[in-house]
């Protein structure tokens, strides 16, 4: 049998498949099913910046409400659940999950500004998380904001959190930097132990009946795996950090391609939401079968064997080969 172990963020995982943050991770019974199906680690659902800010505002309002009251009322404090909007419950859930499972748990923070992130990064570490993933979501909608401003904001956030915790730190980034390789290197220099490639930003929609902006969630498709595949292959030998692939992983073949490109871990969400936690075991069996059939003794042996530095034509990962793709394409309408 193939040795499926892999190193990610300094942790030895029993295989490359990691269940990334999703509604499945919000229930202890689902976490157990993911572990039973073979998940080597789980990324917890994110603690969002809005939750942290809301908690602070609610607490401030509660304190202000009693500031001018009678002295005998000043000792009154409502139960925590009366104003807790997420962080306390998140940390309690993380502690419970840590006690229940035998695989690493990766906490997740979702936001864009340092502020309370340092505090909650420390709290997540104290609650028992084996690692922390920063899920940075920032849309530079202000035309006065430059690309340098955006990059500086990312780097400040990573550096602040890195100084606050001792557990491994991964940064989940989007693909929209004009110089992705340079930004990846700078994130690692700022303190990231690994990069998760790529954050799949959800786009809003417009409801034509209410004429309002509404959230729209569409699960990923297998075609989306090509973007992380390309950049993991490029970055594999250029930065000294772990690389995790996410977005578009639906089959064992998708996972194998990413491992060959250089991924240390392969994260799954949409396929598990479609097919259930047990689908993960089918992917794992498929990876094992492919590696064994193709004479790979281990994941480590296969990892990066088709990265940019390992193929005869390294530039193929850089150029898009538009001409070749267009010339070779045959339309079903072509006679």
Coordinates of C-alpha atoms in Angstrom, one line a residue:
X1 CA 0.0 0.0 0.0
X2 CA 1.2 3.5 -0.8
X3 CA 2.4 5.7 2.1
X4 CA -0.1 8.5 2.0
X5 CA 1.4 10.6 4.8
X6 CA 2.2 14.2 4.1
X7 CA 3.7 17.2 5.9
X8 CA 1.5 20.3 6.2
X9 CA 2.3 23.4 8.3
X10 CA 4.8 21.3 10.2
X11 CA 2.2 18.7 11.1
X12 CA 2.4 15.1 9.9
X13 CA -1.0 14.2 8.4
X14 CA -2.0 10.7 7.6
X15 CA -3.0 11.7 4.1
X16 CA -3.4 14.9 2.0
X17 CA -7.2 15.2 2.2
X18 CA -8.4 18.0 4.5
X19 CA -12.0 19.0 5.0
X20 CA -12.0 22.7 4.6
X21 CA -14.4 25.1 6.3
X22 CA -18.1 24.4 5.5
X23 CA -21.4 23.9 7.2
X24 CA -20.4 20.2 7.7
X25 CA -17.7 21.4 10.2
X26 CA -20.4 23.1 12.3
X27 CA -21.7 19.9 13.8
X28 CA -19.8 17.4 16.0
X29 CA -21.5 14.4 14.4
X30 CA -20.4 15.6 10.9
X31 CA -16.8 16.1 12.2
X32 CA -16.8 12.5 13.4
X33 CA -18.1 11.3 10.0
X34 CA -15.4 13.2 8.3
X35 CA -12.7 11.7 10.5
X36 CA -14.2 8.2 10.0
X37 CA -14.2 8.8 6.2
X38 CA -10.4 9.5 6.3
X39 CA -10.0 13.3 6.6
X40 CA -6.5 13.9 7.9
X41 CA -7.5 17.3 9.4
X42 CA -10.4 19.7 9.5
X43 CA -10.6 23.4 9.1
X44 CA -13.3 24.8 11.4
X45 CA -15.9 27.2 10.2
X46 CA -14.6 30.7 10.2
X47 CA -15.1 33.2 13.0
X48 CA -16.0 36.3 11.0
X49 CA -14.9 39.9 11.6
X50 CA -18.6 41.0 11.7
X51 CA -19.2 38.6 14.6
X52 CA -16.4 40.1 16.6
X53 CA -17.4 43.6 15.8
X54 CA -21.1 42.8 16.6
X55 CA -20.1 41.3 20.0
X56 CA -18.1 44.4 20.9
X57 CA -21.0 46.7 19.9
X58 CA -23.5 44.7 21.8
X59 CA -21.4 44.6 24.9
X60 CA -20.8 48.4 24.7
X61 CA -24.5 49.0 24.3
X62 CA -25.3 46.8 27.3
X63 CA -22.9 48.6 29.5
X64 CA -24.1 52.1 28.3
X65 CA -27.7 51.1 29.0
X66 CA -27.0 50.8 32.7
X67 CA -24.5 53.7 33.1
X68 CA -27.1 56.1 34.4
X69 CA -29.3 53.6 36.3
X70 CA -29.9 53.3 40.0
X71 CA -26.9 52.0 42.1
X72 CA -28.7 48.8 43.1
X73 CA -29.0 48.0 39.4
X74 CA -25.3 48.4 38.6
X75 CA -24.6 44.8 39.8
X76 CA -26.9 43.4 37.2
X77 CA -25.3 41.7 34.2
X78 CA -27.3 39.6 31.7
X79 CA -26.2 36.0 30.9
X80 CA -23.4 35.8 28.3
X81 CA -25.8 34.3 25.7
X82 CA -27.9 37.5 25.8
X83 CA -25.2 39.4 24.0
X84 CA -22.8 36.8 22.7
X85 CA -22.9 36.8 18.9
X86 CA -20.4 34.2 18.0
X87 CA -16.8 34.2 19.4
X88 CA -17.5 32.6 22.8
X89 CA -19.7 29.9 21.3
X90 CA -17.1 29.3 18.6
X91 CA -14.3 28.8 21.1
X92 CA -16.5 26.4 23.2
X93 CA -17.3 24.4 20.1
X94 CA -13.6 24.3 19.2
X95 CA -12.8 22.9 22.6
X96 CA -15.5 20.3 22.4
X97 CA -14.3 19.2 18.9
X98 CA -10.7 19.0 20.1
X99 CA -11.7 16.6 22.8
X100 CA -13.8 14.5 20.5
X101 CA -11.5 14.1 17.5
X102 CA -8.1 12.6 17.0
X103 CA -7.1 14.6 13.9
X104 CA -5.7 18.1 13.8
X105 CA -8.2 21.0 14.0
X106 CA -7.4 24.2 12.2
X107 CA -9.2 27.3 13.4
X108 CA -10.2 29.9 10.9
X109 CA -10.5 33.7 11.1
X110 CA -12.3 35.5 8.3
X111 CA -11.8 39.2 7.8
X112 CA -9.5 42.0 6.6
X113 CA -8.3 44.2 9.6
X114 CA -5.9 43.5 12.5
X115 CA -8.0 44.9 15.4
X116 CA -9.6 42.0 17.4
X117 CA -7.9 39.4 15.3
X118 CA -4.9 39.3 17.5
X119 CA -7.1 38.7 20.6
X120 CA -9.2 36.0 19.0
X121 CA -6.2 34.3 17.3
X122 CA -4.8 33.9 20.8
X123 CA -8.1 32.6 22.1
X124 CA -8.3 30.0 19.3
X125 CA -4.9 28.8 20.1
X126 CA -5.8 28.6 23.8
X127 CA -8.9 26.6 22.9
X128 CA -6.7 23.9 21.4
X129 CA -6.5 24.6 17.7
X130 CA -3.5 22.8 16.2
X131 CA -3.1 25.6 13.5
X132 CA -4.8 28.7 12.4
X133 CA -6.0 29.8 8.9
X134 CA -6.4 33.4 8.1
X135 CA -9.2 33.7 5.5
X136 CA -8.6 37.2 4.2
X137 CA -11.6 38.7 2.4
X138 CA -11.1 42.3 1.3
X139 CA -12.6 44.0 -1.7
X140 CA -10.7 47.2 -2.7
X141 CA -13.7 49.2 -3.8
X142 CA -12.3 52.6 -3.0
X143 CA -10.6 54.1 -6.2
X144 CA -8.1 55.9 -3.9
X145 CA -6.9 52.5 -2.6
X146 CA -3.8 51.4 -4.5
X147 CA -2.5 47.8 -5.0
X148 CA 0.3 48.7 -2.6
X149 CA -2.2 49.7 0.0
X150 CA -4.0 46.3 -0.3
X151 CA -0.8 44.4 -0.1
X152 CA 0.4 46.3 2.9
X153 CA -3.0 45.6 4.6
X154 CA -2.5 41.8 4.0
X155 CA 1.1 41.9 5.3
X156 CA 0.2 43.9 8.4
X157 CA -2.6 41.4 9.3
X158 CA -0.4 38.4 8.8
X159 CA 2.5 39.9 10.8
X160 CA 0.2 41.0 13.7
X161 CA -1.3 37.5 14.0
X162 CA 2.0 35.8 13.6
X163 CA 3.4 37.7 16.6
X164 CA 0.3 36.8 18.6
X165 CA 0.4 33.0 18.3
X166 CA 2.9 30.1 18.3
X167 CA 0.8 27.6 16.4
X168 CA 1.3 27.2 12.6
X169 CA -0.3 30.0 10.5
X170 CA -1.8 29.5 7.1
X171 CA -3.1 32.3 4.9
X172 CA -5.9 31.7 2.5
X173 CA -5.5 34.2 -0.4
X174 CA -7.3 35.1 -3.6
X175 CA -5.7 35.0 -7.0
X176 CA -6.2 38.7 -7.8
X177 CA -2.7 40.0 -7.1
X178 CA -0.9 41.4 -10.1
X179 CA 2.3 39.8 -9.0
X180 CA 1.2 36.6 -7.2
X181 CA 4.6 35.0 -6.8
X182 CA 6.0 38.1 -5.2
X183 CA 3.1 38.5 -2.9
X184 CA 3.3 34.8 -1.9
X185 CA 6.9 35.3 -0.9
X186 CA 6.2 38.4 1.1
X187 CA 3.3 36.7 3.0
X188 CA 5.7 34.0 4.0
X189 CA 8.3 36.6 5.0
X190 CA 5.6 38.2 7.1
X191 CA 5.1 35.0 9.0
X192 CA 2.9 32.6 7.1
X193 CA 3.9 29.0 7.5
X194 CA 1.7 28.1 4.5
X195 CA -0.6 29.4 1.8
X196 CA -4.1 28.1 0.9
X197 CA -4.6 28.6 -2.8
X198 CA -7.2 30.0 -3.6
X199 CA -9.9 31.8 -1.7
X200 CA -13.1 31.4 -3.7
X201 CA -14.8 34.8 -3.3
X202 CA -18.6 34.6 -3.5
X203 CA -20.2 37.2 -5.7
X204 CA -23.6 38.9 -4.9
X205 CA -26.6 38.9 -7.2
X206 CA -29.6 41.2 -7.8
X207 CA -33.1 40.0 -7.0
X208 CA -35.2 41.4 -9.9
X209 CA -38.4 41.2 -7.8
X210 CA -37.2 43.2 -4.8
X211 CA -34.5 45.1 -6.6
X212 CA -32.1 44.3 -3.8
X213 CA -28.6 42.9 -3.6
X214 CA -28.7 39.3 -2.4
X215 CA -26.1 36.7 -1.5
X216 CA -25.6 33.9 -4.0
X217 CA -23.8 30.7 -3.2
X218 CA -22.8 28.3 -6.1
X219 CA -20.7 25.3 -5.3
X220 CA -17.5 24.9 -7.2
X221 CA -17.0 22.9 -10.4
X222 CA -14.1 20.7 -11.4
X223 CA -13.0 23.2 -14.0
X224 CA -12.0 25.6 -11.2
X225 CA -9.2 23.3 -10.1
X226 CA -6.9 24.6 -12.9
X227 CA -6.2 27.9 -11.3
X228 CA -4.8 26.5 -8.0
X229 CA -3.1 23.8 -10.0
X230 CA -1.2 26.3 -12.1
X231 CA 0.0 28.5 -9.2
X232 CA 0.9 25.6 -6.9
X233 CA 3.1 24.3 -9.7
X234 CA 4.7 27.7 -10.1
X235 CA 5.2 28.4 -6.4
X236 CA 6.3 24.9 -5.3
X237 CA 10.0 25.5 -5.5
X238 CA 10.0 29.2 -5.1
X239 CA 8.8 29.7 -1.5
X240 CA 9.7 27.9 1.7
X241 CA 6.2 27.2 3.0
X242 CA 3.4 24.6 2.9
X243 CA 1.0 24.8 0.0
X244 CA -2.6 23.7 0.2
X245 CA -4.9 23.5 -2.8
X246 CA -8.6 24.4 -2.5
X247 CA -11.4 25.0 -5.0
X248 CA -12.6 22.6 -7.6
X249 CA -11.5 19.3 -6.1
X250 CA -14.2 16.8 -7.0
X251 CA -12.5 13.6 -8.0
X252 CA -9.4 11.6 -7.1
X253 CA -7.9 12.7 -10.4
X254 CA -8.2 16.3 -9.3
X255 CA -6.4 15.6 -6.0
X256 CA -3.7 13.6 -7.7
X257 CA -3.0 16.4 -10.2
X258 CA -2.6 18.9 -7.4
X259 CA -0.2 16.6 -5.5
X260 CA 1.9 16.1 -8.6
X261 CA 1.9 19.9 -9.0
X262 CA 3.3 20.3 -5.5
X263 CA 0.3 20.5 -3.0
X264 CA 1.1 19.4 0.5
X265 CA -2.6 19.2 1.3
X266 CA -5.8 19.0 -0.8
X267 CA -8.8 20.6 0.7
X268 CA -12.4 19.7 -0.2
X269 CA -15.8 21.4 0.4
X270 CA -18.2 21.5 -2.5
X271 CA -18.0 17.8 -3.3
X272 CA -18.5 16.8 0.3
X273 CA -21.6 19.1 0.5
X274 CA -22.9 17.4 -2.6
X275 CA -22.2 13.8 -1.7
X276 CA -21.8 13.7 2.1
X277 CA -18.7 13.2 4.3
X278 CA -18.3 9.5 3.2
X279 CA -17.5 10.6 -0.3
X280 CA -14.1 11.6 1.0
X281 CA -13.2 7.9 1.4
X282 CA -13.8 7.3 -2.3
X283 CA -11.4 10.1 -3.2
X284 CA -8.8 8.7 -0.8
X285 CA -9.1 5.2 -2.3
X286 CA -8.8 6.7 -5.8
X287 CA -5.6 8.5 -4.8
X288 CA -4.1 5.4 -3.3
X289 CA -5.0 3.3 -6.4
X290 CA -3.6 5.8 -8.9
X291 CA -0.3 6.2 -7.0
X292 CA 0.1 2.5 -6.6
X293 CA -0.7 1.8 -10.3
X294 CA 1.8 4.4 -11.4
X295 CA 4.6 3.0 -9.1
X296 CA 4.7 5.8 -6.6
X297 CA 5.6 4.5 -3.2
X298 CA 4.5 7.5 -1.3
X299 CA 2.7 10.9 -1.6
X300 CA 6.1 12.5 -0.7
X301 CA 7.6 10.9 -3.8
X302 CA 4.8 12.1 -6.1
X303 CA 4.6 15.6 -4.6
X304 CA 5.9 18.2 -7.0
X305 CA 7.0 15.8 -9.6
X306 CA 5.1 17.8 -12.2
X307 CA 5.8 21.2 -10.7
X308 CA 7.2 24.0 -12.9
X309 CA 10.8 23.1 -11.8
X310 CA 10.3 19.4 -12.7
X311 CA 8.8 19.4 -16.2
X312 CA 10.8 19.6 -19.5
X313 CA 8.9 22.8 -20.5
X314 CA 8.7 25.0 -17.3
X315 CA 7.3 28.0 -19.3
X316 CA 4.2 26.0 -20.0
X317 CA 2.8 26.9 -16.6
X318 CA 3.4 30.6 -17.3
X319 CA 2.0 31.1 -20.7
X320 CA -1.7 30.3 -21.4
X321 CA -1.2 28.7 -24.7
X322 CA -4.2 30.5 -26.1
X323 CA -3.2 29.9 -29.7
X324 CA -2.7 26.1 -29.3
X325 CA -6.0 25.8 -27.3
X326 CA -8.0 27.7 -29.9
X327 CA -6.5 26.0 -32.9
X328 CA -7.1 22.5 -31.3
X329 CA -10.6 23.3 -30.2
X330 CA -13.3 21.7 -32.3
X331 CA -16.8 23.1 -32.0
X332 CA -19.8 20.8 -32.2
X333 CA -21.2 23.1 -34.8
X334 CA -18.1 22.7 -37.0
X335 CA -18.7 20.4 -40.0

